[in-house]
XYZ file of C-alpha atoms in Angstrom:
185
model
C 66.596 -49.483 131.582
C 69.624 -50.113 133.741
C 70.102 -48.497 137.169
C 73.432 -49.152 138.885
C 74.835 -47.704 142.118
C 78.076 -49.707 142.079
C 79.842 -49.254 138.763
C 82.621 -46.950 139.981
C 85.461 -47.745 142.387
C 84.797 -46.940 146.036
C 85.386 -43.264 146.765
C 84.956 -42.178 143.141
C 81.537 -40.580 143.752
C 83.039 -38.324 146.430
C 85.896 -37.389 144.089
C 83.420 -36.477 141.336
C 81.343 -34.344 143.705
C 84.513 -32.615 144.915
C 85.674 -31.860 141.370
C 82.297 -30.441 140.334
C 81.445 -28.474 143.474
C 84.802 -27.423 144.935
C 87.543 -27.686 142.333
C 85.332 -26.820 139.394
C 87.183 -28.555 136.557
C 86.706 -25.179 134.783
C 83.106 -26.109 134.048
C 81.460 -23.476 131.810
C 78.204 -23.011 133.778
C 75.533 -20.840 132.171
C 72.180 -19.770 133.551
C 69.110 -21.124 131.777
C 65.796 -19.579 132.776
C 63.949 -22.819 132.035
C 64.828 -26.502 132.189
C 63.647 -26.957 128.605
C 63.655 -25.026 125.361
C 60.147 -23.549 125.006
C 60.243 -23.711 121.206
C 61.347 -27.349 121.158
C 58.956 -29.809 119.553
C 60.323 -32.443 121.937
C 59.040 -30.745 125.081
C 55.398 -30.244 125.994
C 53.720 -28.687 128.988
C 51.080 -30.244 131.163
C 49.185 -29.019 134.206
C 51.692 -30.597 136.633
C 54.715 -28.742 135.277
C 56.477 -26.325 137.612
C 59.222 -24.652 135.588
C 62.540 -23.687 137.171
C 65.800 -22.073 136.231
C 68.970 -24.140 136.202
C 72.648 -23.888 135.541
C 73.822 -25.964 132.596
C 77.207 -26.717 131.082
C 77.750 -28.212 127.660
C 81.072 -30.057 127.644
C 83.177 -30.170 124.494
C 85.539 -32.938 123.386
C 89.101 -32.358 124.493
C 88.222 -30.253 127.531
C 89.348 -31.574 130.931
C 85.713 -31.811 132.151
C 84.613 -33.709 129.020
C 87.488 -36.180 129.288
C 86.864 -36.654 133.017
C 83.147 -37.383 132.640
C 83.636 -39.658 129.652
C 85.600 -41.922 132.044
C 82.464 -42.157 134.204
C 80.395 -43.055 131.125
C 82.954 -45.624 129.967
C 82.969 -47.278 133.395
C 79.195 -47.777 133.169
C 79.013 -49.011 129.570
C 82.013 -51.311 130.100
C 80.467 -52.944 133.161
C 77.173 -53.533 131.339
C 78.658 -54.502 127.943
C 76.918 -51.626 126.190
C 78.385 -50.683 122.828
C 77.877 -47.257 121.324
C 78.717 -45.590 118.038
C 78.657 -41.899 118.776
C 78.287 -39.484 121.678
C 75.805 -36.776 120.682
C 75.965 -34.499 123.722
C 77.642 -34.299 127.128
C 76.247 -31.806 129.626
C 75.845 -31.078 133.301
C 72.673 -29.735 134.917
C 72.621 -27.991 138.307
C 69.210 -27.320 139.845
C 69.079 -25.135 142.967
C 66.776 -25.713 145.902
C 63.179 -24.687 145.213
C 61.378 -22.613 147.801
C 58.006 -24.274 147.157
C 56.865 -27.727 146.124
C 58.527 -27.943 142.747
C 56.356 -30.562 141.012
C 58.266 -31.676 137.934
C 59.713 -29.881 134.950
C 58.571 -30.160 131.351
C 58.344 -33.776 130.125
C 60.611 -34.165 127.108
C 62.863 -36.357 125.017
C 66.335 -35.070 124.230
C 66.263 -35.783 120.458
C 63.718 -36.990 117.915
C 66.062 -39.617 116.481
C 66.973 -42.976 117.980
C 69.343 -42.573 120.917
C 70.026 -43.624 124.481
C 70.519 -41.468 127.562
C 73.015 -41.910 130.374
C 72.364 -40.020 133.618
C 74.865 -39.913 136.446
C 73.789 -38.409 139.759
C 76.615 -36.332 141.217
C 75.112 -35.704 144.651
C 72.544 -37.133 147.054
C 69.415 -35.049 146.680
C 65.684 -35.035 146.470
C 64.423 -33.955 143.059
C 63.611 -37.228 141.313
C 63.852 -37.966 137.609
C 60.337 -38.909 136.519
C 59.814 -41.372 133.678
C 56.495 -41.460 131.838
C 54.735 -44.213 129.912
C 54.583 -42.054 126.798
C 57.247 -42.335 124.122
C 58.182 -40.173 121.175
C 55.845 -40.382 118.188
C 54.679 -38.089 115.397
C 52.500 -35.991 117.712
C 53.437 -34.795 121.186
C 51.292 -36.340 123.941
C 48.412 -34.274 125.308
C 48.965 -35.625 128.830
C 51.408 -37.850 130.685
C 51.146 -40.937 132.857
C 53.914 -41.317 135.397
C 55.567 -44.728 135.159
C 58.288 -44.565 137.838
C 60.912 -42.346 139.476
C 64.627 -42.547 140.110
C 65.877 -40.571 143.076
C 69.266 -38.867 142.906
C 71.934 -40.724 144.833
C 75.610 -39.859 144.437
C 77.251 -42.512 142.284
C 74.032 -43.801 140.695
C 74.062 -44.264 136.925
C 71.044 -44.862 134.677
C 70.785 -45.729 130.993
C 67.450 -45.658 129.195
C 65.896 -45.496 125.739
C 65.879 -41.851 124.641
C 62.367 -42.116 123.185
C 60.888 -42.246 126.711
C 59.479 -38.939 127.932
C 61.129 -37.944 131.194
C 61.433 -34.899 133.437
C 63.671 -33.592 136.155
C 62.390 -32.018 139.350
C 63.912 -29.436 141.646
C 65.030 -30.374 145.141
C 63.011 -28.884 148.001
C 65.083 -30.274 150.903
C 68.581 -30.474 149.417
C 70.579 -27.389 148.497
C 71.052 -28.557 144.893
C 70.692 -31.437 142.445
C 73.508 -32.005 139.964
C 73.606 -34.589 137.174
C 75.657 -35.586 134.168
C 73.620 -36.223 131.001
C 75.121 -38.004 127.996
C 73.112 -38.736 124.851
C 74.543 -41.368 122.524
C 73.769 -43.812 119.722
């Protein structure tokens, strides 16, 4: 896993936040009533899960938002000499402030094939990303053991092995939590 707060030029994090929150980049936000897909074999519930709605936006190649966020991804992989073959998915997630202690959302992996995940935190927020010790195997885990957390900080990028179960959590102090998620091989 690589966590880096300094891979973009100074001021870039503020520009990204401005483009997502104020100028919009014509981002196609849609409302999702859960942070996972309940029928997905990659997501499992446990007693600590507190489900939430979110706004999500799948970005398509050639759109201004896709091209803009791929520059963020390329800055990270270039700095860390990470080579990739294919981008599988580019999306944004926007979680609103929770009114109660949010716990964490459903632990999951994004795909059941070998891949890596890039997360970019667009704003400072509470609402950690939780990483678990469990990894993808034939059978979904019955329970989860928290390994560590990464807190959202504007400008922070993270790359990790996509077989690691992870979960988002809703902010309870901040107004929202917004991230870029890119899955790639």
